[in-house]
Short mmCIF file of C-alpha atoms and ligand atoms in Angstrom, two decimals:
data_model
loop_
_atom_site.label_atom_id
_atom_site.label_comp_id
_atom_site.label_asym_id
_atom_site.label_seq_id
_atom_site.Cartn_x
_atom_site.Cartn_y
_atom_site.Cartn_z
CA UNK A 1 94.83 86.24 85.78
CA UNK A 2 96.93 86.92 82.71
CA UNK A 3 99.08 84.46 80.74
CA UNK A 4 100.98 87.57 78.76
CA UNK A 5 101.65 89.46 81.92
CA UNK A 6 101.43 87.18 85.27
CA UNK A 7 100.84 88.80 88.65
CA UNK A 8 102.37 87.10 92.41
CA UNK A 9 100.72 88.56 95.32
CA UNK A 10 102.57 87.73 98.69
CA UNK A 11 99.14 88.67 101.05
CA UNK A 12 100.21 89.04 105.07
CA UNK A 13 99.41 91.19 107.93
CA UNK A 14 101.87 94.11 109.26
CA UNK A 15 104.54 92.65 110.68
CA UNK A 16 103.68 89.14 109.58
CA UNK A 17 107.11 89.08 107.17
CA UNK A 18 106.31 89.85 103.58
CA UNK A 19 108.90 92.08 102.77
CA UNK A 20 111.06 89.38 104.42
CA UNK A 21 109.68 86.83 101.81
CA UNK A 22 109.69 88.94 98.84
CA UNK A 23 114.07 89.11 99.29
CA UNK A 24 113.07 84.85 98.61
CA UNK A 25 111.77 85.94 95.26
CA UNK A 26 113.80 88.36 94.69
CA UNK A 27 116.45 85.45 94.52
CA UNK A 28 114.90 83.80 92.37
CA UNK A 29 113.89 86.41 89.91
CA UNK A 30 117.61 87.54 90.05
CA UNK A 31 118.83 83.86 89.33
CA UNK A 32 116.26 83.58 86.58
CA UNK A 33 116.80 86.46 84.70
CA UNK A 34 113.54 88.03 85.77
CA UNK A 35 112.54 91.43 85.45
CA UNK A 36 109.74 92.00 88.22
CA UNK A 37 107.65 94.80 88.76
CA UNK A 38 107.65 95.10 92.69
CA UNK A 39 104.52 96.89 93.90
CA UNK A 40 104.44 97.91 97.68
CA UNK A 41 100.74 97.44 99.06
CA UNK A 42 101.46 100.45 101.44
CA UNK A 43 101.88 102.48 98.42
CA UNK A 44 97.95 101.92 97.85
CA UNK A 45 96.74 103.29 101.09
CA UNK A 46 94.77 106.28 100.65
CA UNK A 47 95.88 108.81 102.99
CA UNK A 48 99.45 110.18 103.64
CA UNK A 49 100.19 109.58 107.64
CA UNK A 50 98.95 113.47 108.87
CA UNK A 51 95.70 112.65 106.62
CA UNK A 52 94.97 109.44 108.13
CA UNK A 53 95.76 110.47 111.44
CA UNK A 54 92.84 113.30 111.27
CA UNK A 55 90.84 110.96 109.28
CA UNK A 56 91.10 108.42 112.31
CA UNK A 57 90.40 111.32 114.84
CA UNK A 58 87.28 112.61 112.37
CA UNK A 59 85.59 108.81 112.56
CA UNK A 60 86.22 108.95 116.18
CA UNK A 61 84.66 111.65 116.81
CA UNK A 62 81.49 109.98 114.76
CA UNK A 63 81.83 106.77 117.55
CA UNK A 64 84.51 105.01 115.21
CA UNK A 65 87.66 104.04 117.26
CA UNK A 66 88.71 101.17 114.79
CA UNK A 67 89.21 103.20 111.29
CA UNK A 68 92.32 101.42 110.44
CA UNK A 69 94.66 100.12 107.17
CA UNK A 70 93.36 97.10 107.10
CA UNK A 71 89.77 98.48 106.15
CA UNK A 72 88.88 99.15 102.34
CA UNK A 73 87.98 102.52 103.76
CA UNK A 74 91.91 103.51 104.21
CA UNK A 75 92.93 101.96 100.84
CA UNK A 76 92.56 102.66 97.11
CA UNK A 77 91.73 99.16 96.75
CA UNK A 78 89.44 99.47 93.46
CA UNK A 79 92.45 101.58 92.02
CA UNK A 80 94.51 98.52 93.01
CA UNK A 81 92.46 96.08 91.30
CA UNK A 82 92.16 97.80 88.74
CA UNK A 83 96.36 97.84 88.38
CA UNK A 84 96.45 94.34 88.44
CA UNK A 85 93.43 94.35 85.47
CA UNK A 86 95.58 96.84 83.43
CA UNK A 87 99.51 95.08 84.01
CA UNK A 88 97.69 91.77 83.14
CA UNK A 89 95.75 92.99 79.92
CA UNK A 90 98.97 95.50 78.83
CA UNK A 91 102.15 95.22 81.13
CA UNK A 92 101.46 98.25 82.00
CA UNK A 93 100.20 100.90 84.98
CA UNK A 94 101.50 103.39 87.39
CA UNK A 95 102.93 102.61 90.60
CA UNK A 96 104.14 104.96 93.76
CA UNK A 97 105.86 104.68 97.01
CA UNK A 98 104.92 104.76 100.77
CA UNK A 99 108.02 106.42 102.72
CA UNK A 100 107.67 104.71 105.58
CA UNK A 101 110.85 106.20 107.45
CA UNK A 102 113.57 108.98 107.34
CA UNK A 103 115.85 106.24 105.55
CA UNK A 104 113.32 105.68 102.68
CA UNK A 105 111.73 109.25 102.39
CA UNK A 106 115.81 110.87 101.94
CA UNK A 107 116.28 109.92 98.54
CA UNK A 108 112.77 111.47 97.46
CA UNK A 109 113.72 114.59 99.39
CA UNK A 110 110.15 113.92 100.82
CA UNK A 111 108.70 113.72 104.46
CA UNK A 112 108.49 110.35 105.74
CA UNK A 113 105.08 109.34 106.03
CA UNK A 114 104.15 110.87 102.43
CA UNK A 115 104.00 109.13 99.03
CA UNK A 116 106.43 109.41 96.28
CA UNK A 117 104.70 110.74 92.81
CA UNK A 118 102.88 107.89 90.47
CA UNK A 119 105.08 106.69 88.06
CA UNK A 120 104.90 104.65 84.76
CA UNK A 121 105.44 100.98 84.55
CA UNK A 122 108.51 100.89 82.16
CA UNK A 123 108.06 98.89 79.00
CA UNK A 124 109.54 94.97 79.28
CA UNK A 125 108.77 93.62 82.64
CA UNK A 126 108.32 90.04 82.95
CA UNK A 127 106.09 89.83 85.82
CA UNK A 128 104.15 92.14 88.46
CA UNK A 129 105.27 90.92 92.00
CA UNK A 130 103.07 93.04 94.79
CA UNK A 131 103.72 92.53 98.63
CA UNK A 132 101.46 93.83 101.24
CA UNK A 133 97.83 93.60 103.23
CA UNK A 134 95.71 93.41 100.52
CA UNK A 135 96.59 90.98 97.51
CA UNK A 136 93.73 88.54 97.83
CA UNK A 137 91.38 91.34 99.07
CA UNK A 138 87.75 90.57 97.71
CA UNK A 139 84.70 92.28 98.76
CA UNK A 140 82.47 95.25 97.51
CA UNK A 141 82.65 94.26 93.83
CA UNK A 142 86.27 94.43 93.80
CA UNK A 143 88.33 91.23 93.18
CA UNK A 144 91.67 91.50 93.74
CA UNK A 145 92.17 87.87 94.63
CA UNK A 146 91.11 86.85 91.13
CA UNK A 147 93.65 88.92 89.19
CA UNK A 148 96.18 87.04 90.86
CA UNK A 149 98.15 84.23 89.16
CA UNK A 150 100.01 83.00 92.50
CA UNK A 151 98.99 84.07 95.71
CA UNK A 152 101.08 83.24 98.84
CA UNK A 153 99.77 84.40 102.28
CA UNK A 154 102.15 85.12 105.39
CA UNK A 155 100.73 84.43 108.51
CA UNK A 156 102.91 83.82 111.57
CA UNK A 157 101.07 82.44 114.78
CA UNK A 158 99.13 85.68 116.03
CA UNK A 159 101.63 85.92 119.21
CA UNK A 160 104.60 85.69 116.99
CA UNK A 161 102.97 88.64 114.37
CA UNK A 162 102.84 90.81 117.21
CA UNK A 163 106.13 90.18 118.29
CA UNK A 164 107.27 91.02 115.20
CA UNK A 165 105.29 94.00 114.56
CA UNK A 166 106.13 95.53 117.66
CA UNK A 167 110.24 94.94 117.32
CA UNK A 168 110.05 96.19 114.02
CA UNK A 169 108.06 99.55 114.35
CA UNK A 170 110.12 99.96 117.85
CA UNK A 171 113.53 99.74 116.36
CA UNK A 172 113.19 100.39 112.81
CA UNK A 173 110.29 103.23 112.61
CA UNK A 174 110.10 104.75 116.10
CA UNK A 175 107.16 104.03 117.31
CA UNK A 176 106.43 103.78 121.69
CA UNK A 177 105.47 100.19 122.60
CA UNK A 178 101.73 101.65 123.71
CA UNK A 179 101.73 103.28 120.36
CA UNK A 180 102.46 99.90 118.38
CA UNK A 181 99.81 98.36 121.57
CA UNK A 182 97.48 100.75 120.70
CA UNK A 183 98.04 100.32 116.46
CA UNK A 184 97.27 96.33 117.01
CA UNK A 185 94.11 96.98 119.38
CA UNK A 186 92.02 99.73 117.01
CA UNK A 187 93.10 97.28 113.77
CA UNK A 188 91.52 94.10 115.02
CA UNK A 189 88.20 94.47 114.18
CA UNK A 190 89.49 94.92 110.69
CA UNK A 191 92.54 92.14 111.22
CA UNK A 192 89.49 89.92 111.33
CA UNK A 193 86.93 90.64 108.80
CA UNK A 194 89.72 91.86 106.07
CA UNK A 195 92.92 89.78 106.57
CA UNK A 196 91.89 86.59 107.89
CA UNK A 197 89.46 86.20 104.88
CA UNK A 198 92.25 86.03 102.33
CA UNK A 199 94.02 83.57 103.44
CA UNK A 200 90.72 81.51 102.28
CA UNK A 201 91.92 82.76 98.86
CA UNK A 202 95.81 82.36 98.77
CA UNK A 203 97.18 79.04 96.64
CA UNK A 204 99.68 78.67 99.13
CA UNK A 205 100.23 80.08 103.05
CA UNK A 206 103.23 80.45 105.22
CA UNK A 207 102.67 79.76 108.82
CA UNK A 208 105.44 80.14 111.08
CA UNK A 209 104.80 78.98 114.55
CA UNK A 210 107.42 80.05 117.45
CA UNK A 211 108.35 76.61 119.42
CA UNK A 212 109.37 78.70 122.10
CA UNK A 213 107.05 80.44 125.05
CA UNK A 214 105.68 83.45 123.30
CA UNK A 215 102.57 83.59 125.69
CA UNK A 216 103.19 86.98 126.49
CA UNK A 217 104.69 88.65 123.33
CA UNK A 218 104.62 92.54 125.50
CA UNK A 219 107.47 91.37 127.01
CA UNK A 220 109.43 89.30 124.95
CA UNK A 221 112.78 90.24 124.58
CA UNK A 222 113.69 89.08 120.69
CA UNK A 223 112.02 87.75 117.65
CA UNK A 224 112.14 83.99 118.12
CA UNK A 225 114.52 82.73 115.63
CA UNK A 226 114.23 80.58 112.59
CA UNK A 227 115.83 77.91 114.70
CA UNK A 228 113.23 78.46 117.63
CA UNK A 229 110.33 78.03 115.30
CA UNK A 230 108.85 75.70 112.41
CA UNK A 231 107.23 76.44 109.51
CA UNK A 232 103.61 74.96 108.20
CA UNK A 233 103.45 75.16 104.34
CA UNK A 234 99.51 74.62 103.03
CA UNK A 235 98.67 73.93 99.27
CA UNK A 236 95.27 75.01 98.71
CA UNK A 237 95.81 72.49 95.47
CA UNK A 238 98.44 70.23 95.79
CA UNK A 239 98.09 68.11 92.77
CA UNK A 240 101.41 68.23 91.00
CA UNK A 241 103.60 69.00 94.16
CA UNK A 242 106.38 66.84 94.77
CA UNK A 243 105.54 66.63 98.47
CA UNK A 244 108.32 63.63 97.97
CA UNK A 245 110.97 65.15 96.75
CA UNK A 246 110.72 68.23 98.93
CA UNK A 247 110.70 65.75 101.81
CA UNK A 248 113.59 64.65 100.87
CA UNK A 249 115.69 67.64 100.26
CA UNK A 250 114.09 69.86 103.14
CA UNK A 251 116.14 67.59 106.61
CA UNK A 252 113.84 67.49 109.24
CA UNK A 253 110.65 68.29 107.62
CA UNK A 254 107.25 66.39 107.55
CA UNK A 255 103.79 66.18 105.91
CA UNK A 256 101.07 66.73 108.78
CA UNK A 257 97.67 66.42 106.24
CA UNK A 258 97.95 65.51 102.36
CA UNK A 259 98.49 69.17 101.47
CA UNK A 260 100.52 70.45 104.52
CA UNK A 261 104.03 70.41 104.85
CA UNK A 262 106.18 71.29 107.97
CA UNK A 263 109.82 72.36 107.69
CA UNK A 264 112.13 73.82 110.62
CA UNK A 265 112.05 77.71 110.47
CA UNK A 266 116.06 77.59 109.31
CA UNK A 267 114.68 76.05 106.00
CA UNK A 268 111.96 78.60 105.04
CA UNK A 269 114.03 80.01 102.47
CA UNK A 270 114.87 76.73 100.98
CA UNK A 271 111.43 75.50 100.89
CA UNK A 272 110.75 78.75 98.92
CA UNK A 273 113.07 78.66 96.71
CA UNK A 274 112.52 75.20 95.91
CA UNK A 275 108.47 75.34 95.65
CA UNK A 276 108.43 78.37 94.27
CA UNK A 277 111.24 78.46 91.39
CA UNK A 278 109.29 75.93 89.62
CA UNK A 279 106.34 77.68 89.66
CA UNK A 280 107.92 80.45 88.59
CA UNK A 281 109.09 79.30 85.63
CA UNK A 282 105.76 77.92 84.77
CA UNK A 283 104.60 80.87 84.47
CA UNK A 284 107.34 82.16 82.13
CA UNK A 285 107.19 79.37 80.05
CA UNK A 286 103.02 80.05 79.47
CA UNK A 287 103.91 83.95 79.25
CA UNK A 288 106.46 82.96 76.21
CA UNK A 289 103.86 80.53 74.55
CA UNK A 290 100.77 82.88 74.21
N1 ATP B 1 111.21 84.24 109.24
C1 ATP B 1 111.59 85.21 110.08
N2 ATP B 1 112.47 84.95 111.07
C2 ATP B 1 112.85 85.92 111.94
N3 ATP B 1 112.39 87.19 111.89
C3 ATP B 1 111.51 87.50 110.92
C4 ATP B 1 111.06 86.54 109.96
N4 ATP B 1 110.18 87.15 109.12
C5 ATP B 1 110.10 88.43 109.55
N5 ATP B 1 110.89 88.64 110.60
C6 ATP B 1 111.09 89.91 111.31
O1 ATP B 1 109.80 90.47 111.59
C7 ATP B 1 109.79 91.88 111.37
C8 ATP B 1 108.70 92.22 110.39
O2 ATP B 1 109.02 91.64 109.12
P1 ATP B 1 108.70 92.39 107.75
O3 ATP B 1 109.25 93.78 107.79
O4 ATP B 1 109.13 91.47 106.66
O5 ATP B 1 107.13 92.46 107.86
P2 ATP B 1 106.08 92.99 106.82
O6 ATP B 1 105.02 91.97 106.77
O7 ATP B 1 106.74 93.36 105.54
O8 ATP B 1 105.56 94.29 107.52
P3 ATP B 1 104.92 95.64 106.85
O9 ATP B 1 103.92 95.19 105.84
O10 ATP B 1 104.31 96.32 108.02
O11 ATP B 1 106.08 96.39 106.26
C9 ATP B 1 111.17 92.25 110.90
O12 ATP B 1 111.91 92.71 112.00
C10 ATP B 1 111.75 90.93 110.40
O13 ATP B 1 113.16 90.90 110.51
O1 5RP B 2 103.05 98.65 107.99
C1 5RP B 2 102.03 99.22 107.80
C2 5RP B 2 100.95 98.61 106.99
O2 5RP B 2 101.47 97.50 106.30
C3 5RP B 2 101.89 100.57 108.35
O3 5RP B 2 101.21 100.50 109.54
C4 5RP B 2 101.23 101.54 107.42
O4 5RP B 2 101.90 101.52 106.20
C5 5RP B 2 101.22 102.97 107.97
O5 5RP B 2 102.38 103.28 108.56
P1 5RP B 2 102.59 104.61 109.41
O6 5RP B 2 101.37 104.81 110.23
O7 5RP B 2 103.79 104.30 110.24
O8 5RP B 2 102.80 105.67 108.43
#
């Protein structure tokens, strides 16, 4: 936590949106004025995609079928925490990029599947904004969680993550639908014990739950849309929200327990925007007061 130089974490599984909600706060730190220091979790696993691939294929061969990014194993995830220690004491650290695809690697001149060079923080960021699997990771004397000043977890419905995951790496990355099967299967060991935990941690989680059949998401067609689904917003604290006025300006939303609201899927943006910008700004106005 760092008054000087605040850190957001959006914390989610693959697939489960975050890149989709960091464009929300990209909105807002665009509106603002805000210069944010976007740090992509992927960029903090520790082997390039041929490494991990023979890394996965050495642990098999030691009984191991579920070596997977979700695992602190895969990740640099001291190295991360220990980014989030340095931006928040200084403003300042080195950040890279994961190349997922032929799109992203072309302007590197790089191999997909490789990561760009580390690179220095520029001077005069406002804020630290890092979106991936990890950002309320806590576990073998590493905190990650604790560096951060707002932590947001995405977590769709499991049925509707999959979904997700598997139209995405189908269409966007090129991946076989038993390769993306057999991705989901060998991570879930990991899914549990490393991702599910954080959302324990997050100040505030994003669920979005599909309100149409999604029983068998192998063979569903398309992503259910924002109108086919609803959205469950949890404060972990929710003293100074004003559940009221959000009520009033998000149409057809409810409160289902004192710190849960529900909004239609169309509004998940809105609700963002408006629960976020404020504490957004909060944290500016501390940052220009210390
Ligand atoms: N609210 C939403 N409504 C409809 N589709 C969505 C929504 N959020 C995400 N998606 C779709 O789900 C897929 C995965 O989303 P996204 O790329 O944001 O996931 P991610 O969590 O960033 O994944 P990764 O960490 O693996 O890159 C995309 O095709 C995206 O368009
Ligand atoms: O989305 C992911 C994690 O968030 C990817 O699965 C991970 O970055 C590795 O990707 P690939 O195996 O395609 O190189």
């Amino acid at each position: 936590m760092s008054v000087k130089h605040p850190i957001i974490a959006i914390t989610g599984s693959s697939g489960a949106g975050t890149s989709t909600v960091m464009q929300s706060f990209q909105h807002i730190f665009r509106r603002e004025g805000l210069k944010a220091q976007i740090v992509e979790g992927d960029s903090f696993h520790r082997y390039d995609r041929l490494s991990m691939r023979a890394e996965m294929k050495a642990q098999e061969a030691l009984g191991n079928l579920n070596f997977s990014h979700f695992g602190p194993e895969a990740n640099l995830l001291g190295e991360l925490e220990q980014l989030f220690v340095d931006y928040g004491s200084s403003g300042s650290g080195k950040v890279r990029k994961y190349l997922h695809d032929a799109g992203e690697a072309e302007p590197w001149k790089q191999e997909p599947g490789t990561f760009t060079p580390w690179q220095d923080i520029p001077d005069g960021t406002d804020l630290m904004f890092y979106e991936g699997l990890h950002g309320a990771w806590a576990g073998e004397g590493i905190n990650i969680a604790k560096q951060v000043d707002l932590c947001v977890g995405v977590v769709p419905t499991i049925n509707l993550e999959w979904i997700q995951k598997l139209h995405r790496d189908q269409k966007m990355r090129g991946y076989s639908q038993e390769a993306v099967t057999d991705t989901i299967l060998r991570r879930m060991p990991d899914y549990v014990s490393h991702l599910c935990p954080q959302f324990g941690r997050t100040h505030v989680n994003f669920q979005r739950v599909p309100i149409v059949d999604t029983s068998n998401p192998f063979i569903a067609r398309d992503i259910p849309t924002a109108d086919e689904s609803m959205v469950v917003i949890r404060f972990a604290n929710p003293k100074g929200i004003d559940f009221q006025y959000l009520l009033s300006i998000l149409h057809g939303s409810m409160m289902t327990r004192p710190n849960t609201l529900v909004v239609p899927g169309g509004k998940m943006g809105l609700a963002m925007q408006m629960i976020f910008t404020p504490m957004v700004l909060r944290l500016m106005d501390q940052k220009r007061r210390a």
